PDB file of C-alpha atoms in Angstrom:
ATOM      1  CA  UNK R   1     -38.872  68.980 -12.591  1.00 46.00           C
ATOM      2  CA  UNK R   2     -36.137  67.205 -14.834  1.00 53.00           C
ATOM      3  CA  UNK R   3     -32.721  65.918 -14.153  1.00 67.00           C
ATOM      4  CA  UNK R   4     -31.750  62.233 -11.604  1.00 74.00           C
ATOM      5  CA  UNK R   5     -31.512  64.356  -8.862  1.00 79.00           C
ATOM      6  CA  UNK R   6     -34.319  66.521  -8.756  1.00 79.00           C
ATOM      7  CA  UNK R   7     -36.655  63.313  -9.668  1.00 79.00           C
ATOM      8  CA  UNK R   8     -34.991  60.855  -7.677  1.00 81.00           C
ATOM      9  CA  UNK R   9     -35.389  63.390  -4.864  1.00 81.00           C
ATOM     10  CA  UNK R  10     -39.635  64.092  -5.537  1.00 81.00           C
ATOM     11  CA  UNK R  11     -39.941  60.244  -5.566  1.00 80.00           C
ATOM     12  CA  UNK R  12     -38.465  59.545  -2.144  1.00 80.00           C
ATOM     13  CA  UNK R  13     -40.815  62.159  -0.789  1.00 82.00           C
ATOM     14  CA  UNK R  14     -43.361  60.622  -2.076  1.00 81.00           C
ATOM     15  CA  UNK R  15     -42.951  56.790  -1.503  1.00 76.00           C
ATOM     16  CA  UNK R  16     -39.388  56.595   0.443  1.00 71.00           C
ATOM     17  CA  UNK R  17     -41.354  55.247   3.720  1.00 76.00           C
ATOM     18  CA  UNK R  18     -41.088  51.996   2.166  1.00 78.00           C
ATOM     19  CA  UNK R  19     -38.274  51.902  -0.032  1.00 83.00           C
ATOM     20  CA  UNK R  20     -38.832  51.950  -3.732  1.00 86.00           C
ATOM     21  CA  UNK R  21     -36.411  50.356  -6.797  1.00 88.00           C
ATOM     22  CA  UNK R  22     -35.608  52.654  -9.801  1.00 88.00           C
ATOM     23  CA  UNK R  23     -33.952  52.167 -13.248  1.00 87.00           C
ATOM     24  CA  UNK R  24     -33.545  53.264 -16.451  1.00 85.00           C
ATOM     25  CA  UNK R  25     -33.859  51.968 -20.118  1.00 85.00           C
ATOM     26  CA  UNK R  26     -31.078  54.067 -21.319  1.00 84.00           C
ATOM     27  CA  UNK R  27     -28.053  52.119 -20.149  1.00 84.00           C
ATOM     28  CA  UNK R  28     -29.710  49.237 -22.475  1.00 82.00           C
ATOM     29  CA  UNK R  29     -30.495  51.222 -25.369  1.00 83.00           C
ATOM     30  CA  UNK R  30     -28.857  54.234 -25.585  1.00 82.00           C
ATOM     31  CA  UNK R  31     -31.086  57.486 -25.668  1.00 79.00           C
ATOM     32  CA  UNK R  32     -34.081  56.272 -28.239  1.00 76.00           C
ATOM     33  CA  UNK R  33     -35.018  59.608 -28.275  1.00 75.00           C
ATOM     34  CA  UNK R  34     -38.939  59.453 -29.573  1.00 73.00           C
ATOM     35  CA  UNK R  35     -39.211  56.286 -28.665  1.00 78.00           C
ATOM     36  CA  UNK R  36     -37.777  56.667 -25.192  1.00 76.00           C
ATOM     37  CA  UNK R  37     -41.138  56.369 -23.616  1.00 81.00           C
ATOM     38  CA  UNK R  38     -42.352  52.851 -25.676  1.00 86.00           C
ATOM     39  CA  UNK R  39     -38.662  50.962 -24.635  1.00 87.00           C
ATOM     40  CA  UNK R  40     -39.826  51.885 -21.307  1.00 88.00           C
ATOM     41  CA  UNK R  41     -43.240  50.476 -21.221  1.00 90.00           C
ATOM     42  CA  UNK R  42     -41.919  47.331 -22.888  1.00 91.00           C
ATOM     43  CA  UNK R  43     -39.020  47.066 -20.227  1.00 91.00           C
ATOM     44  CA  UNK R  44     -41.824  47.531 -17.319  1.00 92.00           C
ATOM     45  CA  UNK R  45     -44.127  45.121 -18.957  1.00 92.00           C
ATOM     46  CA  UNK R  46     -41.399  42.040 -19.527  1.00 92.00           C
ATOM     47  CA  UNK R  47     -40.464  42.758 -15.480  1.00 92.00           C
ATOM     48  CA  UNK R  48     -44.189  42.591 -14.580  1.00 91.00           C
ATOM     49  CA  UNK R  49     -44.899  39.284 -16.608  1.00 89.00           C
ATOM     50  CA  UNK R  50     -41.818  37.931 -15.306  1.00 89.00           C
ATOM     51  CA  UNK R  51     -42.024  39.412 -11.728  1.00 90.00           C
ATOM     52  CA  UNK R  52     -38.298  40.418 -12.190  1.00 91.00           C
ATOM     53  CA  UNK R  53     -36.685  43.275 -11.503  1.00 92.00           C
ATOM     54  CA  UNK R  54     -34.114  43.607 -14.651  1.00 91.00           C
ATOM     55  CA  UNK R  55     -30.598  45.063 -13.393  1.00 90.00           C
ATOM     56  CA  UNK R  56     -29.169  48.263 -14.326  1.00 89.00           C
ATOM     57  CA  UNK R  57     -26.330  47.500 -16.482  1.00 86.00           C
ATOM     58  CA  UNK R  58     -23.072  49.658 -16.117  1.00 85.00           C
ATOM     59  CA  UNK R  59     -24.313  50.894 -12.883  1.00 86.00           C
ATOM     60  CA  UNK R  60     -20.681  51.174 -11.506  1.00 85.00           C
ATOM     61  CA  UNK R  61     -20.449  54.835  -9.218  1.00 84.00           C
ATOM     62  CA  UNK R  62     -23.527  56.047  -7.805  1.00 86.00           C
ATOM     63  CA  UNK R  63     -24.313  59.797  -8.110  1.00 85.00           C
ATOM     64  CA  UNK R  64     -22.954  61.491  -4.751  1.00 86.00           C
ATOM     65  CA  UNK R  65     -25.896  63.831  -5.021  1.00 85.00           C
ATOM     66  CA  UNK R  66     -28.749  61.519  -5.001  1.00 86.00           C
ATOM     67  CA  UNK R  67     -29.321  60.684  -1.209  1.00 80.00           C
ATOM     68  CA  UNK R  68     -29.902  56.457  -2.196  1.00 86.00           C
ATOM     69  CA  UNK R  69     -29.306  55.432   1.312  1.00 85.00           C
ATOM     70  CA  UNK R  70     -31.313  58.016   3.516  1.00 82.00           C
ATOM     71  CA  UNK R  71     -34.319  57.966   0.839  1.00 81.00           C
ATOM     72  CA  UNK R  72     -34.277  54.336   0.659  1.00 85.00           C
ATOM     73  CA  UNK R  73     -33.737  53.965  -2.883  1.00 87.00           C
ATOM     74  CA  UNK R  74     -32.243  51.067  -4.739  1.00 87.00           C
ATOM     75  CA  UNK R  75     -30.783  50.329  -7.929  1.00 89.00           C
ATOM     76  CA  UNK R  76     -31.018  46.480  -8.932  1.00 90.00           C
ATOM     77  CA  UNK R  77     -27.786  45.409 -10.749  1.00 90.00           C
ATOM     78  CA  UNK R  78     -28.662  41.626 -10.857  1.00 91.00           C
ATOM     79  CA  UNK R  79     -32.409  40.137 -11.708  1.00 92.00           C
ATOM     80  CA  UNK R  80     -33.721  40.661  -8.459  1.00 91.00           C
ATOM     81  CA  UNK R  81     -37.555  38.442  -7.936  1.00 92.00           C
ATOM     82  CA  UNK R  82     -40.094  41.113  -7.184  1.00 89.00           C
ATOM     83  CA  UNK R  83     -40.146  41.668  -3.486  1.00 87.00           C
ATOM     84  CA  UNK R  84     -42.526  39.613  -1.401  1.00 84.00           C
ATOM     85  CA  UNK R  85     -45.558  41.704  -0.146  1.00 82.00           C
ATOM     86  CA  UNK R  86     -45.117  44.417  -2.251  1.00 85.00           C
ATOM     87  CA  UNK R  87     -47.682  45.755  -5.069  1.00 85.00           C
ATOM     88  CA  UNK R  88     -46.754  44.609  -8.532  1.00 89.00           C
ATOM     89  CA  UNK R  89     -46.646  47.651 -10.232  1.00 90.00           C
ATOM     90  CA  UNK R  90     -44.420  50.138 -12.083  1.00 90.00           C
ATOM     91  CA  UNK R  91     -44.509  54.291 -12.824  1.00 88.00           C
ATOM     92  CA  UNK R  92     -42.585  55.009 -15.912  1.00 87.00           C
ATOM     93  CA  UNK R  93     -41.752  58.515 -16.664  1.00 81.00           C
ATOM     94  CA  UNK R  94     -40.664  59.595 -20.230  1.00 76.00           C
ATOM     95  CA  UNK R  95     -39.324  63.731 -20.067  1.00 70.00           C
ATOM     96  CA  UNK R  96     -38.458  65.154 -22.961  1.00 64.00           C
ATOM     97  CA  UNK R  97     -35.732  67.825 -23.272  1.00 64.00           C
ATOM     98  CA  UNK R  98     -37.993  70.093 -24.677  1.00 61.00           C
ATOM     99  CA  UNK R  99     -40.197  70.035 -21.231  1.00 58.00           C
ATOM    100  CA  UNK R 100     -42.789  67.536 -22.488  1.00 65.00           C
ATOM    101  CA  UNK R 101     -43.751  64.955 -19.543  1.00 73.00           C
ATOM    102  CA  UNK R 102     -45.394  61.881 -19.355  1.00 78.00           C
ATOM    103  CA  UNK R 103     -46.219  59.135 -17.235  1.00 82.00           C
ATOM    104  CA  UNK R 104     -47.913  55.567 -17.314  1.00 88.00           C
ATOM    105  CA  UNK R 105     -48.457  53.385 -14.296  1.00 90.00           C
ATOM    106  CA  UNK R 106     -48.636  49.792 -15.165  1.00 91.00           C
ATOM    107  CA  UNK R 107     -49.999  47.336 -12.816  1.00 89.00           C
ATOM    108  CA  UNK R 108     -49.318  43.501 -13.261  1.00 87.00           C
ATOM    109  CA  UNK R 109     -51.761  41.370 -14.982  1.00 77.00           C
ATOM    110  CA  UNK R 110     -51.583  38.918 -12.159  1.00 73.00           C
ATOM    111  CA  UNK R 111     -53.428  41.392  -9.716  1.00 68.00           C
ATOM    112  CA  UNK R 112     -56.751  40.750 -11.414  1.00 60.00           C
ATOM    113  CA  UNK R 113     -56.264  37.039 -11.708  1.00 55.00           C
ATOM    114  CA  UNK R 114     -55.227  37.024 -16.003  1.00 51.00           C
ATOM    115  CA  UNK R 115     -52.467  35.105 -14.707  1.00 49.00           C
ATOM    116  CA  UNK R 116     -54.376  32.318 -13.700  1.00 47.00           C
ATOM    117  CA  UNK R 117     -55.345  29.371 -15.253  1.00 46.00           C
ATOM    118  CA  UNK R 118     -57.726  27.433 -13.440  1.00 45.00           C
ATOM    119  CA  UNK R 119     -60.984  28.029 -11.006  1.00 43.00           C
ATOM    120  CA  UNK R 120     -64.621  29.457 -11.421  1.00 42.00           C
ATOM    121  CA  UNK R 121     -65.026  31.655 -15.015  1.00 40.00           C
ATOM    122  CA  UNK R 122     -66.720  34.571 -12.721  1.00 43.00           C
ATOM    123  CA  UNK R 123     -63.628  34.982 -10.983  1.00 42.00           C
ATOM    124  CA  UNK R 124     -61.539  35.518 -14.017  1.00 44.00           C
ATOM    125  CA  UNK R 125     -61.615  38.653 -16.410  1.00 45.00           C
ATOM    126  CA  UNK R 126     -61.909  37.010 -19.417  1.00 49.00           C
ATOM    127  CA  UNK R 127     -61.958  40.050 -21.870  1.00 64.00           C
ATOM    128  CA  UNK R 128     -63.994  40.228 -25.383  1.00 81.00           C
ATOM    129  CA  UNK R 129     -65.612  37.147 -26.860  1.00 88.00           C
ATOM    130  CA  UNK R 130     -63.318  34.583 -28.730  1.00 91.00           C
ATOM    131  CA  UNK R 131     -63.947  32.853 -31.786  1.00 93.00           C
ATOM    132  CA  UNK R 132     -62.536  29.013 -31.877  1.00 94.00           C
ATOM    133  CA  UNK R 133     -62.174  26.733 -35.321  1.00 94.00           C
ATOM    134  CA  UNK R 134     -61.861  23.785 -35.260  1.00 95.00           C
ATOM    135  CA  UNK R 135     -61.154  21.224 -38.144  1.00 93.00           C
ATOM    136  CA  UNK R 136     -59.810  17.646 -39.068  1.00 93.00           C
ATOM    137  CA  UNK R 137     -59.898  15.396 -40.980  1.00 91.00           C
ATOM    138  CA  UNK R 138     -62.829  13.396 -40.791  1.00 92.00           C
ATOM    139  CA  UNK R 139     -66.558  14.005 -39.159  1.00 92.00           C
ATOM    140  CA  UNK R 140     -65.544  11.373 -36.709  1.00 94.00           C
ATOM    141  CA  UNK R 141     -62.180  13.460 -35.554  1.00 95.00           C
ATOM    142  CA  UNK R 142     -63.903  16.862 -35.691  1.00 94.00           C
ATOM    143  CA  UNK R 143     -66.886  15.414 -32.798  1.00 95.00           C
ATOM    144  CA  UNK R 144     -63.754  14.353 -30.989  1.00 95.00           C
ATOM    145  CA  UNK R 145     -61.972  17.516 -30.890  1.00 95.00           C
ATOM    146  CA  UNK R 146     -64.930  19.992 -30.513  1.00 95.00           C
ATOM    147  CA  UNK R 147     -65.129  17.670 -27.465  1.00 95.00           C
ATOM    148  CA  UNK R 148     -62.003  18.157 -26.249  1.00 95.00           C
ATOM    149  CA  UNK R 149     -61.866  22.029 -27.153  1.00 95.00           C
ATOM    150  CA  UNK R 150     -64.869  22.238 -24.847  1.00 93.00           C
ATOM    151  CA  UNK R 151     -64.137  19.929 -21.992  1.00 92.00           C
ATOM    152  CA  UNK R 152     -60.589  22.144 -21.899  1.00 92.00           C
ATOM    153  CA  UNK R 153     -62.030  25.580 -21.838  1.00 90.00           C
ATOM    154  CA  UNK R 154     -64.579  24.280 -19.090  1.00 88.00           C
ATOM    155  CA  UNK R 155     -61.984  23.783 -16.425  1.00 88.00           C
ATOM    156  CA  UNK R 156     -59.253  26.686 -17.806  1.00 88.00           C
ATOM    157  CA  UNK R 157     -61.517  29.716 -18.976  1.00 87.00           C
ATOM    158  CA  UNK R 158     -59.115  32.037 -18.632  1.00 85.00           C
ATOM    159  CA  UNK R 159     -57.425  30.418 -21.833  1.00 89.00           C
ATOM    160  CA  UNK R 160     -59.478  31.093 -24.249  1.00 91.00           C
ATOM    161  CA  UNK R 161     -57.868  34.216 -26.001  1.00 91.00           C
ATOM    162  CA  UNK R 162     -54.595  31.902 -26.228  1.00 92.00           C
ATOM    163  CA  UNK R 163     -56.844  28.909 -27.386  1.00 93.00           C
ATOM    164  CA  UNK R 164     -58.696  30.869 -30.005  1.00 93.00           C
ATOM    165  CA  UNK R 165     -55.112  32.580 -31.528  1.00 93.00           C
ATOM    166  CA  UNK R 166     -53.584  29.018 -31.299  1.00 94.00           C
ATOM    167  CA  UNK R 167     -56.285  27.459 -33.539  1.00 94.00           C
ATOM    168  CA  UNK R 168     -56.814  30.231 -35.663  1.00 92.00           C
ATOM    169  CA  UNK R 169     -53.118  30.723 -36.652  1.00 92.00           C
ATOM    170  CA  UNK R 170     -51.623  27.539 -35.253  1.00 91.00           C
ATOM    171  CA  UNK R 171     -53.097  24.756 -36.834  1.00 90.00           C
ATOM    172  CA  UNK R 172     -53.488  23.789 -40.592  1.00 89.00           C
ATOM    173  CA  UNK R 173     -57.085  24.031 -41.290  1.00 88.00           C
ATOM    174  CA  UNK R 174     -58.831  20.590 -42.991  1.00 90.00           C
ATOM    175  CA  UNK R 175     -61.859  19.292 -44.786  1.00 90.00           C
ATOM    176  CA  UNK R 176     -64.119  19.447 -41.836  1.00 92.00           C
ATOM    177  CA  UNK R 177     -64.927  22.288 -39.878  1.00 93.00           C
ATOM    178  CA  UNK R 178     -66.898  24.012 -37.248  1.00 94.00           C
ATOM    179  CA  UNK R 179     -66.916  26.692 -35.063  1.00 94.00           C
ATOM    180  CA  UNK R 180     -67.980  27.948 -31.378  1.00 94.00           C
ATOM    181  CA  UNK R 181     -67.920  31.217 -29.497  1.00 93.00           C
ATOM    182  CA  UNK R 182     -66.573  31.831 -26.327  1.00 91.00           C
ATOM    183  CA  UNK R 183     -68.636  34.381 -24.605  1.00 87.00           C
ATOM    184  CA  UNK R 184     -67.082  37.025 -22.168  1.00 79.00           C
ATOM    185  CA  UNK R 185     -68.396  34.908 -19.273  1.00 80.00           C
ATOM    186  CA  UNK R 186     -67.054  31.965 -20.046  1.00 80.00           C
ATOM    187  CA  UNK R 187     -69.891  30.330 -21.641  1.00 87.00           C
ATOM    188  CA  UNK R 188     -68.919  28.264 -25.001  1.00 89.00           C
ATOM    189  CA  UNK R 189     -71.950  28.206 -27.840  1.00 91.00           C
ATOM    190  CA  UNK R 190     -72.377  24.519 -29.150  1.00 92.00           C
ATOM    191  CA  UNK R 191     -69.806  23.868 -32.188  1.00 94.00           C
ATOM    192  CA  UNK R 192     -71.425  24.701 -35.753  1.00 93.00           C
ATOM    193  CA  UNK R 193     -70.376  22.379 -38.347  1.00 91.00           C
ATOM    194  CA  UNK R 194     -69.707  24.288 -41.741  1.00 84.00           C
ATOM    195  CA  UNK R 195     -70.341  21.749 -45.087  1.00 79.00           C
ATOM    196  CA  UNK R 196     -67.388  19.599 -45.879  1.00 76.00           C
ATOM    197  CA  UNK R 197     -65.347  21.316 -48.524  1.00 72.00           C
ATOM    198  CA  UNK R 198     -62.661  20.225 -50.687  1.00 70.00           C
ATOM    199  CA  UNK R 199     -60.839  23.415 -51.986  1.00 65.00           C
ATOM    200  CA  UNK R 200     -59.315  23.220 -55.617  1.00 69.00           C
ATOM    201  CA  UNK R 201     -56.442  25.771 -56.468  1.00 66.00           C
ATOM    202  CA  UNK R 202     -57.173  28.168 -59.199  1.00 66.00           C
ATOM    203  CA  UNK R 203     -54.661  30.330 -59.531  1.00 61.00           C
ATOM    204  CA  UNK R 204     -50.761  29.953 -58.682  1.00 56.00           C
TER     205      UNK R 204
END
């Protein structure tokens, strides 16, 4: 089943009883050939992340062969807040000219609690363990930093991944250092201190 008329008719037959929003990425980027599927996925992920239905640019003259009104098909032409009470889910179709078909269903992370920054750890899908790195200019400051990190994650366990990334890649690594592990269930190991070092440049 290829072609706008055929595709929209099938969509209407399956989902039309409640109405559905449809869109495309081609007006934004043109025909991206082999990358057409991933560009649609990127657009869909952004829509789910921001809970906004992105507009379809240059949609001025609807195809008269597509029964938009009868099939309850809506094409957003302005940024539209996600409809209240509707599942945060997007189906992405990518049909190649040679007959290759691909389909993926994307669900919002908010639907599984990944967007929450508070609550009990068992209520949040935390994912894999994370390595927490801490450093400071003095042993006293290091103790203070590790205490702050532990207290913060106790209150916001779902922030473990973001915090681990920030500590590893967005902070200067100083002489006094320590590390801890955040387990899958949100528990944090005791920070282990490393021997303070004063690295020297040996080659430039």
